CSV table of C-alpha atoms in Angstrom, one decimal:
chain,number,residue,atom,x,y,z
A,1,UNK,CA,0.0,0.0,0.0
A,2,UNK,CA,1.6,3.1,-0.9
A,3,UNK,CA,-0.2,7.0,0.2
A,4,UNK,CA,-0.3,9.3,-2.5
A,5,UNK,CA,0.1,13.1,-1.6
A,6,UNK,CA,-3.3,14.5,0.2
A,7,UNK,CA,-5.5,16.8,-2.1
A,8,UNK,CA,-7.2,18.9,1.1
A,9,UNK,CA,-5.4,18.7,3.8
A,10,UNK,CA,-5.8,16.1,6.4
A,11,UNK,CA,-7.6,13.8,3.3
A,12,UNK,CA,-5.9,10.6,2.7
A,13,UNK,CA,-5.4,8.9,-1.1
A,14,UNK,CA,-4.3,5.3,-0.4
A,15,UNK,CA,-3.5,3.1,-3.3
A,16,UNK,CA,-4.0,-1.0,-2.7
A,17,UNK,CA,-1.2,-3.1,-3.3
A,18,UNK,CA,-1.9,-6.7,-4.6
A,19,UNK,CA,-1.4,-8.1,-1.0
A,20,UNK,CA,-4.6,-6.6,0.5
A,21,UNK,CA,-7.1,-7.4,-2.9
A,22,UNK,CA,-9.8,-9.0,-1.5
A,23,UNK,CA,-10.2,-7.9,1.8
A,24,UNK,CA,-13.5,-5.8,2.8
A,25,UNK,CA,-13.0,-2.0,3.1
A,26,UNK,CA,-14.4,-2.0,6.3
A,27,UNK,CA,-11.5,-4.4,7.7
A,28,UNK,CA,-9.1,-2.3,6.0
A,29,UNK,CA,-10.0,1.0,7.8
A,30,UNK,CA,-10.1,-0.5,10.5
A,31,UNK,CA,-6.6,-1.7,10.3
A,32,UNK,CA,-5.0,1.2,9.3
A,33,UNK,CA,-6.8,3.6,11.3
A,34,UNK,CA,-6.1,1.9,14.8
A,35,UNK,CA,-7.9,3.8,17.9
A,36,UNK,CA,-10.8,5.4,16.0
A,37,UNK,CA,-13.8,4.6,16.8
A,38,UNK,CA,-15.6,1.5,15.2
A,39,UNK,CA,-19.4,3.2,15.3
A,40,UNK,CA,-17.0,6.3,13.6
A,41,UNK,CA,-15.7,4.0,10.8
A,42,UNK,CA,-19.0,3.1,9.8
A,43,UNK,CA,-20.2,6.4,9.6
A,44,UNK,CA,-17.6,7.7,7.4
A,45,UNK,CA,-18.7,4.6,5.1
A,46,UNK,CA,-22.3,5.2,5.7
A,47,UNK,CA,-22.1,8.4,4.4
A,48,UNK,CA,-19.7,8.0,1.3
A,49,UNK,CA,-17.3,10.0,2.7
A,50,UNK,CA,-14.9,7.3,2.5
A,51,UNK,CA,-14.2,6.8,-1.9
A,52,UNK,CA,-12.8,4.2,-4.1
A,53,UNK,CA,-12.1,5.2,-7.1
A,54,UNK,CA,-13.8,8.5,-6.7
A,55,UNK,CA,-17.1,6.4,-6.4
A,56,UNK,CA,-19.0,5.4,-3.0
A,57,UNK,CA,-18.8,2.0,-1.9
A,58,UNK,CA,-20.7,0.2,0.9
A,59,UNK,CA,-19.0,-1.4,3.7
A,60,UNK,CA,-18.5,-5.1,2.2
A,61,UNK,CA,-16.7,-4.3,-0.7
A,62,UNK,CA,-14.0,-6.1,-1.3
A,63,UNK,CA,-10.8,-4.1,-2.2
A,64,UNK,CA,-8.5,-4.9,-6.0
A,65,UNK,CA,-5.4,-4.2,-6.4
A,66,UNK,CA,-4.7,-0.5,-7.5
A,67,UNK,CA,-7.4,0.9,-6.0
A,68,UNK,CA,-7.4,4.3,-4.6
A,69,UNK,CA,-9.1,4.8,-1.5
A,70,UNK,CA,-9.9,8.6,0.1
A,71,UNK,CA,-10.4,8.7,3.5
A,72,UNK,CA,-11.4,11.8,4.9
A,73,UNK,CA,-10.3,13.5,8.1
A,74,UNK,CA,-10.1,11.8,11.2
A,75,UNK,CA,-8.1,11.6,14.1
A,76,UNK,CA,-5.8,8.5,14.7
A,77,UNK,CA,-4.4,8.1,18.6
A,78,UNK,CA,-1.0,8.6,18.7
A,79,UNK,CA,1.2,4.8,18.7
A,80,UNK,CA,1.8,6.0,22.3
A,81,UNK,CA,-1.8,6.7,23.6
A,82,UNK,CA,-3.5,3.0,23.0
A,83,UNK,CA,-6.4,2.4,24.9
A,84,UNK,CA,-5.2,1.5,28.1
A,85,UNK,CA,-5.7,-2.0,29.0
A,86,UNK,CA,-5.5,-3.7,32.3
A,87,UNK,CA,-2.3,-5.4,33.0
A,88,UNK,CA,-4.2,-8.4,34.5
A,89,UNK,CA,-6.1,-8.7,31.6
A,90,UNK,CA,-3.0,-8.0,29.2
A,91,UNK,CA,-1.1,-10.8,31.3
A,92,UNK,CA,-4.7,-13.0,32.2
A,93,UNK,CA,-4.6,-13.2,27.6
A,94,UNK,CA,-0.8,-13.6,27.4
A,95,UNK,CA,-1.4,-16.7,29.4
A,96,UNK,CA,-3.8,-17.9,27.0
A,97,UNK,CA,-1.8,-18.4,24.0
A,98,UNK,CA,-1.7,-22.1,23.2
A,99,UNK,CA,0.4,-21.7,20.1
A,100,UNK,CA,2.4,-19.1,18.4
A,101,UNK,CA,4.7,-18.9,15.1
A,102,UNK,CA,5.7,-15.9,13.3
A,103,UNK,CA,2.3,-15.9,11.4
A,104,UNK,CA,-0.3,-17.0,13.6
A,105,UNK,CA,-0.9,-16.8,16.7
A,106,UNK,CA,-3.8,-19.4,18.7
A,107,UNK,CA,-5.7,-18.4,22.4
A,108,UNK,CA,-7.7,-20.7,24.3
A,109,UNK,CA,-10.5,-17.6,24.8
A,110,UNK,CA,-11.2,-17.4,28.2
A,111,UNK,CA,-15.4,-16.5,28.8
A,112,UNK,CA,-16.7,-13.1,28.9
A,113,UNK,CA,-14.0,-11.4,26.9
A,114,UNK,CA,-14.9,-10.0,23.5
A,115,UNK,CA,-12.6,-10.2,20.4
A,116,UNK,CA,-13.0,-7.1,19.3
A,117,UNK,CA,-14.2,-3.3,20.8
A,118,UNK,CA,-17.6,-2.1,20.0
A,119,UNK,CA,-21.0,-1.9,21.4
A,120,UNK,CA,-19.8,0.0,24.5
A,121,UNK,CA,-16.8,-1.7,24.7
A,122,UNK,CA,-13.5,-0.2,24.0
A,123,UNK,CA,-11.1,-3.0,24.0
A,124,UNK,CA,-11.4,-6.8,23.1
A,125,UNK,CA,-8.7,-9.7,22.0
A,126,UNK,CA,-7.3,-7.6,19.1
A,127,UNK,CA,-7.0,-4.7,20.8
A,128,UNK,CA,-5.1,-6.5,23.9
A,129,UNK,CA,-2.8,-8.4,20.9
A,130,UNK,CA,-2.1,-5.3,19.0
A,131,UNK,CA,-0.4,-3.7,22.9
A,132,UNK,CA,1.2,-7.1,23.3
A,133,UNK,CA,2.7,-7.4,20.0
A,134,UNK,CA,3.5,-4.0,19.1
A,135,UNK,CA,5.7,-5.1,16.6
A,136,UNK,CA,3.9,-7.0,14.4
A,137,UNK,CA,2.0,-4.1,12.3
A,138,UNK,CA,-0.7,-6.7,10.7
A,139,UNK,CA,-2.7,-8.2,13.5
A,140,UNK,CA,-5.9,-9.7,12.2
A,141,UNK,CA,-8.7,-11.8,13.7
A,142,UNK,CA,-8.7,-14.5,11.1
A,143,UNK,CA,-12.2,-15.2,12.4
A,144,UNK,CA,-14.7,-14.7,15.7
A,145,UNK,CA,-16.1,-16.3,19.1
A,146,UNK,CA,-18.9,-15.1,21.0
A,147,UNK,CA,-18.1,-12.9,23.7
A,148,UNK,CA,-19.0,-15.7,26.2
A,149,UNK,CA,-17.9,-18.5,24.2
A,150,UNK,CA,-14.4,-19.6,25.0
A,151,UNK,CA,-12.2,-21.4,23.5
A,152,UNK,CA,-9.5,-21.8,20.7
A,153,UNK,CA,-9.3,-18.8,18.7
A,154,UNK,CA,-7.0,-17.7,15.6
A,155,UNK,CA,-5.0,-14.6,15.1
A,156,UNK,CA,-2.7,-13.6,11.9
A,157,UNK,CA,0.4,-11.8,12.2
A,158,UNK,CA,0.8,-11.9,8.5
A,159,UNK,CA,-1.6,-11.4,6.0
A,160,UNK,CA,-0.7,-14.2,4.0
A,161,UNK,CA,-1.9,-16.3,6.8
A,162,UNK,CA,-4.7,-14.7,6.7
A,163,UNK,CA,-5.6,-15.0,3.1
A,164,UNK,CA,-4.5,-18.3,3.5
A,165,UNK,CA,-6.7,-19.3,6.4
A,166,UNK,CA,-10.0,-17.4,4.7
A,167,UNK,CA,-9.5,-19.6,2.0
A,168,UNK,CA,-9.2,-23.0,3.8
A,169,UNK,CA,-12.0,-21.7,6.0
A,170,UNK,CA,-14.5,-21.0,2.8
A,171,UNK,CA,-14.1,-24.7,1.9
A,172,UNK,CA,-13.7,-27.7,4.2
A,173,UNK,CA,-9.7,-27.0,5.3
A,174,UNK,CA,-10.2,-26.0,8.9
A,175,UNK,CA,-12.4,-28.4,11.2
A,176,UNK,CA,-13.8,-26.7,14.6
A,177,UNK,CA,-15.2,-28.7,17.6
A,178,UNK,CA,-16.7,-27.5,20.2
A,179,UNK,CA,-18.0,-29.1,23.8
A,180,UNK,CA,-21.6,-27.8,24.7
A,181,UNK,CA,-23.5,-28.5,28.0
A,182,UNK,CA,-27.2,-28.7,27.1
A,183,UNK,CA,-30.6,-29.3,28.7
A,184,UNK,CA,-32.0,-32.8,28.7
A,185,UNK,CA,-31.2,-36.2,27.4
A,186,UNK,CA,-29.9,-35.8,24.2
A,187,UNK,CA,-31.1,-38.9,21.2
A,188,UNK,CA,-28.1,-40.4,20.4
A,189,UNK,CA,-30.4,-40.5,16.4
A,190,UNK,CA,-29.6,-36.3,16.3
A,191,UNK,CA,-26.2,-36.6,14.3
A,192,UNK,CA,-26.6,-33.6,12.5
A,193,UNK,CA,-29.3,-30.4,12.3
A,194,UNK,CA,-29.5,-28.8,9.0
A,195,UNK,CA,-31.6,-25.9,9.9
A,196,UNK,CA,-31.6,-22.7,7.8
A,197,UNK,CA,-30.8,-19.6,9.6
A,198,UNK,CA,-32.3,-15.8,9.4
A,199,UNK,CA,-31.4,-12.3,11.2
A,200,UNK,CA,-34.3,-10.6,13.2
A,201,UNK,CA,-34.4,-7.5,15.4
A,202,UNK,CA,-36.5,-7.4,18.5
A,203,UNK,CA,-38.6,-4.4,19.4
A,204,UNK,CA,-36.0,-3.3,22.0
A,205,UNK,CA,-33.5,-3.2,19.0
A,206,UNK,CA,-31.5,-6.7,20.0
A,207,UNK,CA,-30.5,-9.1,17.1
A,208,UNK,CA,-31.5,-12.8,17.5
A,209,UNK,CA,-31.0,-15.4,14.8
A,210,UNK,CA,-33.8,-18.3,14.2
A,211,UNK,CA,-34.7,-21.0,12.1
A,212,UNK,CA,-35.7,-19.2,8.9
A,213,UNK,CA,-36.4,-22.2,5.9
A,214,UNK,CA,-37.9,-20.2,3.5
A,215,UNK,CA,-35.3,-16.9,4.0
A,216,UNK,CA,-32.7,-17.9,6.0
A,217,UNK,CA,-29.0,-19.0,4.9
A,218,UNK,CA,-28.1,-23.1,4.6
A,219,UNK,CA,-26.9,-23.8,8.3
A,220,UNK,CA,-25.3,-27.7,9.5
A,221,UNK,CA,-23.9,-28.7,12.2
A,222,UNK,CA,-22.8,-32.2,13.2
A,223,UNK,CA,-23.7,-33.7,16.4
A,224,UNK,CA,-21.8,-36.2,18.8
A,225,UNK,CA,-23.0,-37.3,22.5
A,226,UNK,CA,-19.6,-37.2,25.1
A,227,UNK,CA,-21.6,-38.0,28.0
A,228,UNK,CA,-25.0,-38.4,29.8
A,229,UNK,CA,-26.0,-36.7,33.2
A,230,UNK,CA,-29.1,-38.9,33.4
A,231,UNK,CA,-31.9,-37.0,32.0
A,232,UNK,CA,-30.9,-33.8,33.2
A,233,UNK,CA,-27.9,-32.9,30.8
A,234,UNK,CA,-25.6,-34.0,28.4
A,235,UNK,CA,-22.3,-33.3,27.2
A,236,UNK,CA,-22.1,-32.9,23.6
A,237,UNK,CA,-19.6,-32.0,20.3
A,238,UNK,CA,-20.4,-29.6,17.9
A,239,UNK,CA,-19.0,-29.3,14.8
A,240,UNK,CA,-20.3,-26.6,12.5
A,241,UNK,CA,-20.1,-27.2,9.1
A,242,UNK,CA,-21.2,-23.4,8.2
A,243,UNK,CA,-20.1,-20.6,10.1
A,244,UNK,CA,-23.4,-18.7,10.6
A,245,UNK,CA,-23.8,-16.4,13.8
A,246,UNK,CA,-25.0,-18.3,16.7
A,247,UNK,CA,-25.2,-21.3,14.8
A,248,UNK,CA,-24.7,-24.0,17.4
A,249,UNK,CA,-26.6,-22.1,19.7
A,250,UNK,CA,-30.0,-21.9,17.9
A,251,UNK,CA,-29.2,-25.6,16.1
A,252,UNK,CA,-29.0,-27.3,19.6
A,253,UNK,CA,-32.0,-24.8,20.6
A,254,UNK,CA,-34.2,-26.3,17.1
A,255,UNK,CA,-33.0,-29.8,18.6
A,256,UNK,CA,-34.9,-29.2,21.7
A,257,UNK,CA,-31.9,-28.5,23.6
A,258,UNK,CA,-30.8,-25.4,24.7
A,259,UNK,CA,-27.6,-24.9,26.4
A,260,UNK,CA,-26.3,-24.0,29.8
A,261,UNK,CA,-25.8,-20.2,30.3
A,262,UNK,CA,-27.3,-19.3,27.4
A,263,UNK,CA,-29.2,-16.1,28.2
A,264,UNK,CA,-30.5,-15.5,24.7
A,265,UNK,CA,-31.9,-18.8,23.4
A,266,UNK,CA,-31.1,-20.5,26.9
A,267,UNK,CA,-34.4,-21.8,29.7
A,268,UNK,CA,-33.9,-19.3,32.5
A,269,UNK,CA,-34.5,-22.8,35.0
A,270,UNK,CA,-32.4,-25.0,33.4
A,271,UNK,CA,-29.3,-22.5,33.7
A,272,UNK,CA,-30.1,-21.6,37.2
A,273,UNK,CA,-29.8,-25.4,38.4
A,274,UNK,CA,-26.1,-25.1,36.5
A,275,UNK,CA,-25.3,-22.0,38.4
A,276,UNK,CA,-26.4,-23.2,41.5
A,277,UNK,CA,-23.6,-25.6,41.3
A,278,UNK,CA,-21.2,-23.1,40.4
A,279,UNK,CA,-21.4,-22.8,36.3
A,280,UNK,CA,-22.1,-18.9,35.5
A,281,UNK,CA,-20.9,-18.8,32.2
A,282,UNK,CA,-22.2,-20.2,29.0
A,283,UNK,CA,-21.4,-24.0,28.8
A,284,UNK,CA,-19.6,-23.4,24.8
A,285,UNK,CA,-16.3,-24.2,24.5
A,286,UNK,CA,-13.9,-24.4,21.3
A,287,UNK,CA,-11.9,-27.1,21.8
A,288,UNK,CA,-10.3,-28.7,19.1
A,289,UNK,CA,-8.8,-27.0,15.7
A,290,UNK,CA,-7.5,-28.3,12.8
A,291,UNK,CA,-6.0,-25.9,10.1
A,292,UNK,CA,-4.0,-26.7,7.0
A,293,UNK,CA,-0.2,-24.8,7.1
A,294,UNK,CA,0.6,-22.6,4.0
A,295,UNK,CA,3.8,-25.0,4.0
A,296,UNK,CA,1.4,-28.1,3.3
A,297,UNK,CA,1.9,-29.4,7.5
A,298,UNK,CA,-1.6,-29.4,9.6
A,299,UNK,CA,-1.7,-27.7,12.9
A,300,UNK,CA,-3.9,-29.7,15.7
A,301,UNK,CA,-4.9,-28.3,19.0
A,302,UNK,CA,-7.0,-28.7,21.5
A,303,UNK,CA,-7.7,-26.4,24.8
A,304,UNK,CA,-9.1,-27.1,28.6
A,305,UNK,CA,-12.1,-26.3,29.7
A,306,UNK,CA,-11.7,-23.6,32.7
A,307,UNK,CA,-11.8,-24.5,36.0
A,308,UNK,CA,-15.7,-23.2,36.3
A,309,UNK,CA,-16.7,-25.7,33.4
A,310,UNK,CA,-14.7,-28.8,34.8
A,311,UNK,CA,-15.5,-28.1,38.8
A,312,UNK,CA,-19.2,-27.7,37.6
A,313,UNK,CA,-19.6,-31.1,35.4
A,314,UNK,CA,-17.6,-32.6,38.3
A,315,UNK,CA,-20.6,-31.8,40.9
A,316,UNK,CA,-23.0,-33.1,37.9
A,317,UNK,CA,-21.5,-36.3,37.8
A,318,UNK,CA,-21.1,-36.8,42.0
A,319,UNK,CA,-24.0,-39.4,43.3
A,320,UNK,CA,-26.8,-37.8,44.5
């Protein structure tokens, strides 16, 4: 990416270089214009003050080499005035890293933590990565967890791994697992829920996904029993074969089982029994990855359940 000279002052003419064709405008702002607001972003963008080629775009296009991009004014933090971050929270994520190389980086996600600022929050993973490594000028989420999903979770140093992971993820490179803690006895006959999925907006403005067949995108996840509490629980593996938003959540949900913790599709009763023995947290965990190397290896990892999780299926387990 090289910057042209400005034409007003305090305008910015930005030409693509082959490396960054392909990725969305959006994710290329938001790179290069590290501290600024994400809600200020999409407003620049919203209102076409942000050009390609002299021409408005809308926030998913997808950048070619060449391109000139203008953004317009805005105010970009100083390197030294970050958002600052807690040190036990810097140090708490640190800890997390279950695998690192000069291109990729893997966290096991601890619970309640975001990936990324926004929606009142000013900080998430990315943020916390891009003070811990301030070195590495090209820190990308290569893809997303819940905020209070945990789990295994992949970040790019490079954008070659990047482009490189995109691509295995938009065909059937990468396999994800997760662990999920849901209601009832689940039918060892429910191997897989293929279960279209929609977008929908509550009257008090929230987004919820459900089952939407006639307008909703293909959705399938595969199913796998890991063991029974009785008719109370089980202990299951998800792995999605789509990566829609809130997949597993609203498949296990169209299954008749909801999962622990789950304050948007959970049952308020069946989580409070699972906090009464000490789970407050949403029972979804990431924890095993598979991802093809740009060298032709495979990486394989797998990541603990916290001590919550383990102490709570513990108590489930003990005779009554």
């Amino acid at each position: 990416m090289t910057t042209t000279a400005p034409s007003t002052p305090g305008v910015q003419l930005l030409e693509v270089s082959p490396e960054y064709a392909g990725q969305r405008i959006d994710n290329f702002l938001l790179a290069r214009l590290k501290g600024v607001p994400k809600t200020l972003i999409y407003r620049i963008l919203r209102k076409g003050e942000v050009r390609v080629n002299k021409g408005r775009i809308k926030p998913e296009y997808k950048l070619q080499a060449g391109d000139i991009v203008r953004v317009p004014p805005v105010r970009v933090p100083e390197r030294d005035e970050p958002v600052p971050l807690a040190q036990g929270l810097l140090q708490r994520l640190e800890a997390s890293i279950v695998y690192e190389d000069k291109a990729l980086i893997v966290i096991n996600k601890p619970a309640g933590i975001a990936v990324h600022g926004g929606s009142g929050l000013n900080y998430g993973v990315i943020e916390a990565f891009r003070q811990l490594r301030p070195d590495t000028k090209e820190l990308e989420l290569v893809h997303r967890l819940d905020r209070d999903t945990s789990g295994l979770l992949m970040i790019a140093k490079k954008r070659s791994m990047l482009r490189h992971l995109h691509a295995a993820l938009r065909g059937d490179g990468v396999d994800k697992r997760y662990m999920a803690l849901v209601r009832g006895n689940w039918a060892t006959s429910i191997k897989q829920v293929r279960a279209a999925l929609g977008k929908s907006n509550l009257r008090s403005g929230e987004r919820m996904v459900e089952v939407d067949e006639e307008e909703g995108k293909e959705s399938v996840t595969v199913f796998k029993v890991l063991r029974r509490f009785g008719d109370f629980a089980t202990l299951i593996e998800a792995k999605p074969i789509t990566g829609r938003t809130h997949q597993i959540r609203v498949h296990t949900l169209h299954a008749g089982h909801c999962i622990a913790g789950d304050t948007k599709y959970g049952d308020d009763g069946f989580s409070k029994e699972i906090r009464d023995l000490g789970g407050k947290r949403l029972f979804l965990h990431a924890y095993m990855l598979t991802v093809p190397l740009p060298d032709g290896g495979e990486l394989k990892l797998q990541a603990p359940v916290d001590e919550m999780w383990a102490k709570t299926v513990e108590r489930l387990s003990a005779p009554i």
